[in-house]
PDB file of C-alpha atoms in Angstrom:
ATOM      1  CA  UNK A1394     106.358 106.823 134.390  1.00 47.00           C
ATOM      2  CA  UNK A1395     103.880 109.622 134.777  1.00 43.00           C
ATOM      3  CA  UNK A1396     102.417 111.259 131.777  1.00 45.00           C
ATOM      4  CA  UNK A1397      98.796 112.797 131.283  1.00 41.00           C
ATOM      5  CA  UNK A1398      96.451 112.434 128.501  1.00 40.00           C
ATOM      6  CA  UNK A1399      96.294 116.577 128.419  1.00 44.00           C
ATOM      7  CA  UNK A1400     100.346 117.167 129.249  1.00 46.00           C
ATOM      8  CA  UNK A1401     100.136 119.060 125.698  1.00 52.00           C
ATOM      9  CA  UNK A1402     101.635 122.211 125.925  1.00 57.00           C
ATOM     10  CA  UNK A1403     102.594 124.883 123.470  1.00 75.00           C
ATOM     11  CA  UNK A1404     106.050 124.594 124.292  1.00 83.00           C
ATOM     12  CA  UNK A1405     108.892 122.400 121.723  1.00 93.00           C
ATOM     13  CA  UNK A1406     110.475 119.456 124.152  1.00 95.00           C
ATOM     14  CA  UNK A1407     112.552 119.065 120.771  1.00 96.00           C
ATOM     15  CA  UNK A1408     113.777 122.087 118.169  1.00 96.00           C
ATOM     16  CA  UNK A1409     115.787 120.936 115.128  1.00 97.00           C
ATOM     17  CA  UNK A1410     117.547 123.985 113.393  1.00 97.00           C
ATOM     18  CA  UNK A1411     118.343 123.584 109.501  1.00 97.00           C
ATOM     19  CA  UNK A1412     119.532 120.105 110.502  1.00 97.00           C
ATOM     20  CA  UNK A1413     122.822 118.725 107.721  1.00 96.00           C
ATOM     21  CA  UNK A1414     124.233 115.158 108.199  1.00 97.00           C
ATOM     22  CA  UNK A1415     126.239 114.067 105.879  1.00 96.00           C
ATOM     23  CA  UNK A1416     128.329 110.898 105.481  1.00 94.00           C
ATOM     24  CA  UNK A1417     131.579 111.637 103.237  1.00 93.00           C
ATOM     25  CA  UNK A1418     129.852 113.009  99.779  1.00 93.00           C
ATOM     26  CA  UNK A1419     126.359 111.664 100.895  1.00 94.00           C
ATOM     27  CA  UNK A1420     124.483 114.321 102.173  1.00 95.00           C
ATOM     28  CA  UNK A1421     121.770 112.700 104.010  1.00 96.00           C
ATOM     29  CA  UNK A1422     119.808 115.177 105.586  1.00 96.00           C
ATOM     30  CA  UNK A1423     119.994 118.673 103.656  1.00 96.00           C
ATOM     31  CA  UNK A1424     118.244 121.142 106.541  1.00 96.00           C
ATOM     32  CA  UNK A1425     115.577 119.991 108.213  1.00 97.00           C
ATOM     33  CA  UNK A1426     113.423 122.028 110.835  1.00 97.00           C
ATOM     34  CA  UNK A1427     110.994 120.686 113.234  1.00 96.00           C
ATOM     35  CA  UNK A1428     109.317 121.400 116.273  1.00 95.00           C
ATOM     36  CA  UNK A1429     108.019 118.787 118.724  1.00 96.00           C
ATOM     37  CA  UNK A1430     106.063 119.879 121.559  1.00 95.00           C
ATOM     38  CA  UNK A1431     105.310 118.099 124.513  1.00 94.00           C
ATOM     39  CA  UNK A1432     102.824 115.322 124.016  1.00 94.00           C
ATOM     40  CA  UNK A1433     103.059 114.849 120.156  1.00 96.00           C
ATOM     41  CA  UNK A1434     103.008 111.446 118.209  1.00 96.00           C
ATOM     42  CA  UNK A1435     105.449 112.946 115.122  1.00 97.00           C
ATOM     43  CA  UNK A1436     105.098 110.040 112.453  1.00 97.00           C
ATOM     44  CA  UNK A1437     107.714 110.630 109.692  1.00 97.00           C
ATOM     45  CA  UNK A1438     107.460 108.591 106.830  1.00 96.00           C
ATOM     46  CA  UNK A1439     109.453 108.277 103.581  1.00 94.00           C
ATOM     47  CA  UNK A1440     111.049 106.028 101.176  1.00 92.00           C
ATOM     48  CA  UNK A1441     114.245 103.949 101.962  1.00 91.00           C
ATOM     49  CA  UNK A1442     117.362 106.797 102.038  1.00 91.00           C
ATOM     50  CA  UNK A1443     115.008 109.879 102.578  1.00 94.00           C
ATOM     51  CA  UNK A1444     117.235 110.365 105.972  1.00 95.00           C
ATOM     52  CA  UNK A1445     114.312 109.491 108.686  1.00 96.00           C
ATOM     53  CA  UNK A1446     116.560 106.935 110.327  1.00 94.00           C
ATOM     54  CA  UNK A1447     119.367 109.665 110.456  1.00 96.00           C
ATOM     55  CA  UNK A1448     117.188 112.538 111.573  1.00 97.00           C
ATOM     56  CA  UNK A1449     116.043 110.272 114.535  1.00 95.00           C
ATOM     57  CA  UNK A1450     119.840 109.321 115.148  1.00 94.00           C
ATOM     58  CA  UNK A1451     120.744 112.952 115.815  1.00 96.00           C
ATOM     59  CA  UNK A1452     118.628 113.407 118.134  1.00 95.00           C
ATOM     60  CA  UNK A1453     120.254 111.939 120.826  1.00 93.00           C
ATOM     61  CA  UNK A1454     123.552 112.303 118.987  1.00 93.00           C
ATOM     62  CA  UNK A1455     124.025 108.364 117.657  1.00 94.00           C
ATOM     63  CA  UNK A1456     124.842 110.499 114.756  1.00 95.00           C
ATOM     64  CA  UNK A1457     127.076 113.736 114.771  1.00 94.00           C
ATOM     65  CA  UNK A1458     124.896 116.138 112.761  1.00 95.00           C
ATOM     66  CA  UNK A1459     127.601 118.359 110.664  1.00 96.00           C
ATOM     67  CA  UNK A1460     125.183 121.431 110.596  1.00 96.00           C
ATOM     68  CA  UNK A1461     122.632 123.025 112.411  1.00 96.00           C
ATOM     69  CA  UNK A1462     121.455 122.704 115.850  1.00 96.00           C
ATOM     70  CA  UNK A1463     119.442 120.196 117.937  1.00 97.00           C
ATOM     71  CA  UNK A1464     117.956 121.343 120.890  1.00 96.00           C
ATOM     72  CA  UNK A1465     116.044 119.526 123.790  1.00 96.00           C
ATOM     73  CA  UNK A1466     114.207 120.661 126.591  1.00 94.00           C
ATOM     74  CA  UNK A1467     116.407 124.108 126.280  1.00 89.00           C
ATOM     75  CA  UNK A1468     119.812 121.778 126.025  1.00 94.00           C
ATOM     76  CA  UNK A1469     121.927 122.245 122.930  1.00 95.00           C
ATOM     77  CA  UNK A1470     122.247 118.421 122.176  1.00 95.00           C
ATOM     78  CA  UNK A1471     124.971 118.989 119.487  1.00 93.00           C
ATOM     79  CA  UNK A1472     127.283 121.514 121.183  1.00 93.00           C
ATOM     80  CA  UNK A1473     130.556 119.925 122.318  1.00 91.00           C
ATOM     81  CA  UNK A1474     129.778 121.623 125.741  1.00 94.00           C
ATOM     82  CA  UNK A1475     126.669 118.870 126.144  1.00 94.00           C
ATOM     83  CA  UNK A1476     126.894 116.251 128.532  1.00 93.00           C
ATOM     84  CA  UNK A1477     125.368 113.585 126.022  1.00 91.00           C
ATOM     85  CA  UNK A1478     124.640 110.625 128.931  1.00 89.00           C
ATOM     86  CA  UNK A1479     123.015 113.133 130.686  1.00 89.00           C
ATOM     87  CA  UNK A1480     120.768 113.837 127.844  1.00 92.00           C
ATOM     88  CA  UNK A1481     120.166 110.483 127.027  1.00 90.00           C
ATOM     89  CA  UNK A1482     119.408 109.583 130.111  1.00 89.00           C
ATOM     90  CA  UNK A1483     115.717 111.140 129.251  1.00 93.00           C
ATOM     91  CA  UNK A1484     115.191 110.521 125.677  1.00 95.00           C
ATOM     92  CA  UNK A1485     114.614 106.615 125.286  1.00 94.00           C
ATOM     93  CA  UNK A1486     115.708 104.530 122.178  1.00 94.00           C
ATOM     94  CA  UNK A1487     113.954 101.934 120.627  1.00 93.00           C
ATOM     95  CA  UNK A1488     115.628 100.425 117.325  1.00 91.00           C
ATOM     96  CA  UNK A1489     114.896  97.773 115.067  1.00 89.00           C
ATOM     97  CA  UNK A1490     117.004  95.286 116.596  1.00 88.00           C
ATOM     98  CA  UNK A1491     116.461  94.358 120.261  1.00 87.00           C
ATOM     99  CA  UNK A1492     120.156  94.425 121.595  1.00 89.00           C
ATOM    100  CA  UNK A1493     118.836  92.614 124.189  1.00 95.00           C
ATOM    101  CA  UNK A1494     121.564  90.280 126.464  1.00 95.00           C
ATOM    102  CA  UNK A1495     120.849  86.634 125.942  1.00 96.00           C
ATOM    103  CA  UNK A1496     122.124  85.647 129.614  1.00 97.00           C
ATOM    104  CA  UNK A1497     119.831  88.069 131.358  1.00 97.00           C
ATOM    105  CA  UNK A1498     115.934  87.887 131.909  1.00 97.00           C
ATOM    106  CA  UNK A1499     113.412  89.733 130.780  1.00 97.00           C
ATOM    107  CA  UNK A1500     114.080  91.817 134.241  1.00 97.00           C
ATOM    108  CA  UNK A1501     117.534  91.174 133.949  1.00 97.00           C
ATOM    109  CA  UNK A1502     117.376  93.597 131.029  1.00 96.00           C
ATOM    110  CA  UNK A1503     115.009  95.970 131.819  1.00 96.00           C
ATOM    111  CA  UNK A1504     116.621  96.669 135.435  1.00 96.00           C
ATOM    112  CA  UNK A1505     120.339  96.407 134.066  1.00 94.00           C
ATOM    113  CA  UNK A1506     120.512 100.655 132.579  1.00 88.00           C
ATOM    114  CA  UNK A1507     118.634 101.783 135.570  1.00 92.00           C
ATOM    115  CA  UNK A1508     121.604 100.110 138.093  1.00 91.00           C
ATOM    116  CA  UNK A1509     124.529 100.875 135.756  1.00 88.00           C
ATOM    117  CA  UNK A1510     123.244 104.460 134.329  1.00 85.00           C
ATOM    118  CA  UNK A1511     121.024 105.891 136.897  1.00 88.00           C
ATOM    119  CA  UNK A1512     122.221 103.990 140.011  1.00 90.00           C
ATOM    120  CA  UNK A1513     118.891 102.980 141.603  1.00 92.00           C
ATOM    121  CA  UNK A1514     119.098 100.155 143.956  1.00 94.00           C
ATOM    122  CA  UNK A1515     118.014  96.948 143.429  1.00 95.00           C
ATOM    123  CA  UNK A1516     114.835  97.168 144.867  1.00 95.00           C
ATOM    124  CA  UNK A1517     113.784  99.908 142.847  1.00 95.00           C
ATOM    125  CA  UNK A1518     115.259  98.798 139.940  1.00 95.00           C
ATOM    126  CA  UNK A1519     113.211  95.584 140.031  1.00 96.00           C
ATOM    127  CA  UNK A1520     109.890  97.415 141.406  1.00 96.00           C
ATOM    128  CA  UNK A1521     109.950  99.275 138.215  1.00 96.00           C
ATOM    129  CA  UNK A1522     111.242  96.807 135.934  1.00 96.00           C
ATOM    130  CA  UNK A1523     107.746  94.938 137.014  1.00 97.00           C
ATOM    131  CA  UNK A1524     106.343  97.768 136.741  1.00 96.00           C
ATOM    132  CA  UNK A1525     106.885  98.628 132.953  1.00 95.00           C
ATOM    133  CA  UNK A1526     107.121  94.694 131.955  1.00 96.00           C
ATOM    134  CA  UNK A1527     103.761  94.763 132.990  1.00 95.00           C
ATOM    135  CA  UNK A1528     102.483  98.136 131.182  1.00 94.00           C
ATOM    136  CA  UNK A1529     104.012  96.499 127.997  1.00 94.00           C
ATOM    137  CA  UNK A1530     101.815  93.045 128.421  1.00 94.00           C
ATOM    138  CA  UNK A1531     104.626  91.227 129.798  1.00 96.00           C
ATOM    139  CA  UNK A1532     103.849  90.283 133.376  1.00 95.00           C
ATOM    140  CA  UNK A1533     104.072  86.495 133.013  1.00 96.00           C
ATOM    141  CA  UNK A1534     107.231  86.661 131.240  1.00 96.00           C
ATOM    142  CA  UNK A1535     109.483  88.412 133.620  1.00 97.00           C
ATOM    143  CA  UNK A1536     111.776  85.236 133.972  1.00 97.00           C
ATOM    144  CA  UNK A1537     112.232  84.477 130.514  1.00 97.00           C
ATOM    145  CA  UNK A1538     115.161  85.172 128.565  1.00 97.00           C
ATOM    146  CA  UNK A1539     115.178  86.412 125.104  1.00 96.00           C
ATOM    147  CA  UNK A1540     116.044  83.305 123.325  1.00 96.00           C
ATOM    148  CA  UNK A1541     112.163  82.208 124.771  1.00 97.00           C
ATOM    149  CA  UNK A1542     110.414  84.968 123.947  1.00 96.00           C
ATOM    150  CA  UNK A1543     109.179  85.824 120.591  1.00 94.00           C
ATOM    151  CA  UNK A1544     110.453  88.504 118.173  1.00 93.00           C
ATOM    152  CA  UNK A1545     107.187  90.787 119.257  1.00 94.00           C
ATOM    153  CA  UNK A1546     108.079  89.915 122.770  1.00 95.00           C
ATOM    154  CA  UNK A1547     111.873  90.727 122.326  1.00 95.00           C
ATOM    155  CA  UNK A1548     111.086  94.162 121.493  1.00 94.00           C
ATOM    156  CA  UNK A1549     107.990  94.690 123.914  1.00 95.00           C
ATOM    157  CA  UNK A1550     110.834  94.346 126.250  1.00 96.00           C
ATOM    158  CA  UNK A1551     113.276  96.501 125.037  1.00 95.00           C
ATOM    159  CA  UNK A1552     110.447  99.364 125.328  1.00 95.00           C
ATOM    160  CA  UNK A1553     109.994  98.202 128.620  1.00 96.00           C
ATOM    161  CA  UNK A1554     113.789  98.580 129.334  1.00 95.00           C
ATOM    162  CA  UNK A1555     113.606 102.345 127.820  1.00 94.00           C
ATOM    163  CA  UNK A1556     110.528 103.696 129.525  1.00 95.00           C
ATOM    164  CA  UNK A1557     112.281 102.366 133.009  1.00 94.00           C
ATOM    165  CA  UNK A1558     114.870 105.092 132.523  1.00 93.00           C
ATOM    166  CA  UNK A1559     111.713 107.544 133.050  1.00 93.00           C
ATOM    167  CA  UNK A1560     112.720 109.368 129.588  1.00 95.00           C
ATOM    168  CA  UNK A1561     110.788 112.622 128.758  1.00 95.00           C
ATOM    169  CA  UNK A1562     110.781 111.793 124.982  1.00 96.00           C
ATOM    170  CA  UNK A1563     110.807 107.886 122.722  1.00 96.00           C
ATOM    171  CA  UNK A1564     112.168 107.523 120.122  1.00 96.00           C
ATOM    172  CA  UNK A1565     111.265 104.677 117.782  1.00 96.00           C
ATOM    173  CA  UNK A1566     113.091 103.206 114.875  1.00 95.00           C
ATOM    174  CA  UNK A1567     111.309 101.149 112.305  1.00 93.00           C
ATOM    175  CA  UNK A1568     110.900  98.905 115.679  1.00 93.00           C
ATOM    176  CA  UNK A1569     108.288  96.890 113.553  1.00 92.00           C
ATOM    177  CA  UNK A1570     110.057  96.202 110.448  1.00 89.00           C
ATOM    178  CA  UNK A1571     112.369  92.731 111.606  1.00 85.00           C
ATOM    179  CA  UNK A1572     108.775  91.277 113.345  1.00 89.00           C
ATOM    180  CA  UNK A1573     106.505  88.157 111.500  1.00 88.00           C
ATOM    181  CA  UNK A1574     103.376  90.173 110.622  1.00 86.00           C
ATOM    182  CA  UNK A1575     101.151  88.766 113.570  1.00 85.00           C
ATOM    183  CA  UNK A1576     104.029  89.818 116.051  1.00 89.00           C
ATOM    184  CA  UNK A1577     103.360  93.391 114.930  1.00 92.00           C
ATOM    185  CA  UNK A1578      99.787  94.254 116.473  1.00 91.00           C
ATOM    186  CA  UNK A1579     101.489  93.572 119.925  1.00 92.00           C
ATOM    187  CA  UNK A1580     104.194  96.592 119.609  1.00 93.00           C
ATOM    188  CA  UNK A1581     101.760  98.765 118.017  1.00 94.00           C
ATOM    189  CA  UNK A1582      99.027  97.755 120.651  1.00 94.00           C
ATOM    190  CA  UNK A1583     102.039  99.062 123.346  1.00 94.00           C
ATOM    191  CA  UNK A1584     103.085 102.126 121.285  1.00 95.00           C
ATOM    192  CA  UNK A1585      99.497 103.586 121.139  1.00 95.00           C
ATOM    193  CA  UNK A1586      98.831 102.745 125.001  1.00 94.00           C
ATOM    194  CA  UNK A1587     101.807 105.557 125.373  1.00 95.00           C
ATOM    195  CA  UNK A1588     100.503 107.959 122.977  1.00 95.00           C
ATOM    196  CA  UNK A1589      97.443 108.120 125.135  1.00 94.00           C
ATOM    197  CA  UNK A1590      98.993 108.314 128.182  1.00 94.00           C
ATOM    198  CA  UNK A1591     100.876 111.466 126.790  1.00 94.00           C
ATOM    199  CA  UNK A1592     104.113 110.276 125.864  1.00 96.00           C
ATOM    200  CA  UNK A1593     105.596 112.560 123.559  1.00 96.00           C
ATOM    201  CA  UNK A1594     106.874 109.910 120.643  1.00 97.00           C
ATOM    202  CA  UNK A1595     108.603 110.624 117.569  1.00 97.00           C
ATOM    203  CA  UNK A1596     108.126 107.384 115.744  1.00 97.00           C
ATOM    204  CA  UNK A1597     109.686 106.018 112.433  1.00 96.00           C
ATOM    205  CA  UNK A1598     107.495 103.630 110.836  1.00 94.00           C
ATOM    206  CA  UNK A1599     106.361 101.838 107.420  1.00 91.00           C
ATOM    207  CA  UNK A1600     102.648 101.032 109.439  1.00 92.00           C
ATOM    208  CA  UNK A1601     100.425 103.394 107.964  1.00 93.00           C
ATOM    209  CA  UNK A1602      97.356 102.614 109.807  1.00 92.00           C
ATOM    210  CA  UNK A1603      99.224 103.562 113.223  1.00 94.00           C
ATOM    211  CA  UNK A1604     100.665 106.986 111.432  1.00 95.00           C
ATOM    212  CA  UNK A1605      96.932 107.433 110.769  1.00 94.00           C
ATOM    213  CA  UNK A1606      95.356 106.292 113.659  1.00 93.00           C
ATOM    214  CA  UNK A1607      98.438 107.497 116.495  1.00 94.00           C
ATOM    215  CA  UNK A1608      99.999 110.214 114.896  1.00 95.00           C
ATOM    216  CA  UNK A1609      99.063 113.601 115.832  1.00 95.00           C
ATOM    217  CA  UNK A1610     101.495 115.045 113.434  1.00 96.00           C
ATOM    218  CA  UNK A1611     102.775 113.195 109.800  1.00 96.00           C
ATOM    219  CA  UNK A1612     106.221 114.316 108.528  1.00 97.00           C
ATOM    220  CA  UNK A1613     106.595 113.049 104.797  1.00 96.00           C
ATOM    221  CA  UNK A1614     110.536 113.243 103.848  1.00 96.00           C
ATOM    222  CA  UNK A1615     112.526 112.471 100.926  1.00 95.00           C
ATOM    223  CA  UNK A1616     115.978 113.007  99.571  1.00 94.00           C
ATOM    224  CA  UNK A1617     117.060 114.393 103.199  1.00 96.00           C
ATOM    225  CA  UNK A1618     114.272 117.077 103.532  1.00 96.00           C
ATOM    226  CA  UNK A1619     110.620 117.390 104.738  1.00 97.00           C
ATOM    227  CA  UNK A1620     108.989 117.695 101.444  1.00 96.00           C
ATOM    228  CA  UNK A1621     105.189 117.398 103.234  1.00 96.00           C
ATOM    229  CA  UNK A1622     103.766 117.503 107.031  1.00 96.00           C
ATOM    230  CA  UNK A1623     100.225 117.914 109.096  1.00 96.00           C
ATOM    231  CA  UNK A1624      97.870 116.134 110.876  1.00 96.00           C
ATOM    232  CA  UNK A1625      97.285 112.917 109.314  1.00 96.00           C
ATOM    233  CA  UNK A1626      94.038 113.104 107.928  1.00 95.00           C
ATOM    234  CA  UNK A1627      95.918 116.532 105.749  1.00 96.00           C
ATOM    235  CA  UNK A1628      98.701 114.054 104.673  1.00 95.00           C
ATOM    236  CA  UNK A1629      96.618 110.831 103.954  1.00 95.00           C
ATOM    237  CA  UNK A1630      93.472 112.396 102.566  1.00 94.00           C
ATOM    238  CA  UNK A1631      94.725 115.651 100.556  1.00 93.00           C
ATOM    239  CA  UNK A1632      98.097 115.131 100.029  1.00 94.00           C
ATOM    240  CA  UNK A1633      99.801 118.360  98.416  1.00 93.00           C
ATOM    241  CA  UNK A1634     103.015 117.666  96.676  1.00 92.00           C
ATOM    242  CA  UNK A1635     103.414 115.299  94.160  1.00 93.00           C
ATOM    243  CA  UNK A1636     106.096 113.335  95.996  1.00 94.00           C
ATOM    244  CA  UNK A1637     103.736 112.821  98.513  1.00 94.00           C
ATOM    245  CA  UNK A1638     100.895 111.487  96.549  1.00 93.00           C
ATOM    246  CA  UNK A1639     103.474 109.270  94.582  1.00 93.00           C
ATOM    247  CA  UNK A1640     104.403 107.758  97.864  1.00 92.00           C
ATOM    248  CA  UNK A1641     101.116 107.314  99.349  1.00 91.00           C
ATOM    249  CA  UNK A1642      99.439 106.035  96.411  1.00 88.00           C
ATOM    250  CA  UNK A1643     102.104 103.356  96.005  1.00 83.00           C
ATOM    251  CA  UNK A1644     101.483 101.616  99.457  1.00 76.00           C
ATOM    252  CA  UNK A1645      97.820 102.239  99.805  1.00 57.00           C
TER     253      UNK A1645
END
């Protein structure tokens, strides 16, 4: 993994085009545009059912979007024409659940995608399994399998496991949400170590003090739009819609 503190550019990795997902008569997301240039933290926050989960989904196509366009690095990620594996093989998932494999290791997992999606060998697999098992705090644990590892350490793992694919993009799910509170600092504590590092991140969370802290960018959505975004200390500080404030002023 090599990223810069200064690999900002001007240039959108990610361009989301009146984005529409609905399931049957739900219309989840209801046109949403965003830009994401390289080396962004995007925080997007939101009540339960604003569509943040689904907006991240599309991304890398977990979800079929039924309107508007998704683009990546100059890739239309939605058009039928897409190789989607190829695509995913550089934006890396992590979700709220581990999905890690019980019979594997800690390295099992982490080297498993990078032998069965990106054919490495087994030596390089495992030299950068170590690698990112390490980065993630993990170093002493590379033998353990999930059932011995804490929740916290379950999904510092599964990180691990998606930054070993070398992805130019993360996306992260609510990965903090299933953890005991004191599990939590741990994740974050990895998460921000990327941001500085460069990592462009578009991160789904309930922690406010990392959308604060981390984010260079806060998206505020409800009811399938973006009703609010801009730098954090905009969105926390001088909120402007009334949504917004309701939101904010209900979890401060």
């Amino acid at each position: 993994m090599t990223m810069t503190a200064d690999s900002h550019s001007s240039e959108p990795i990610i361009r989301i085009k009146n984005l529409q997902k609905a399931f049957g008569d739900n219309q989840v997301l209801k046109g949403v545009d965003m830009d994401v240039v390289k080396g962004e933290v995007v925080v997007i926050l939101g009540p339960s059912g604003s569509g943040k989960s689904t907006l991240l989904r599309c991304v890398n196509r977990l979800e079929e979007p039924t309107g508007g366009e998704i683009w990546f690095e100059d890739v239309q990620v939605n058009s039928p024409k897409t190789n989607i594996n190829q695509v995913r093989e550089r934006i890396g998932m992590v979700f709220q659940s581990f999905n890690l494999f019980p019979h594997l290791t800690a390295k099992g997992n982490v080297m498993l995608a990078q032998r069965k999606v990106i054919g490495r060998s087994k030596e390089e697999a495992d030299r950068s399994a170590m690698e990112q098992l390490d980065l993630v705090g993990l170093a002493d644990r590379v033998d353990y399998y999930p059932a011995q590892l804490s929740g916290g350490q379950q999904q510092r793992v599964a990180i691990a496991r998606a930054l070993s694919m070398d992805p130019h993009v993360m996306l992260f799910d609510e990965v903090t949400s299933a953890l005991d509170p004191e599990l939590v600092r741990g994740v974050l504590d990895v998460m921000k170590k990327l941001a500085l590092a460069g990592m462009t991140m578009l991160v789904v969370t309930h922690e406010m003090g990392f959308a604060r802290d981390v984010g260079s960018r806060v998206v505020f959505m409800d009811d399938g739009v973006i009703v609010e975004e801009g730098t954090p200390s905009e969105v926390f500080d001088n909120p402007q819609n009334e949504r917004t404030k309701d939101f904010l002023g209900h979890i401060s």
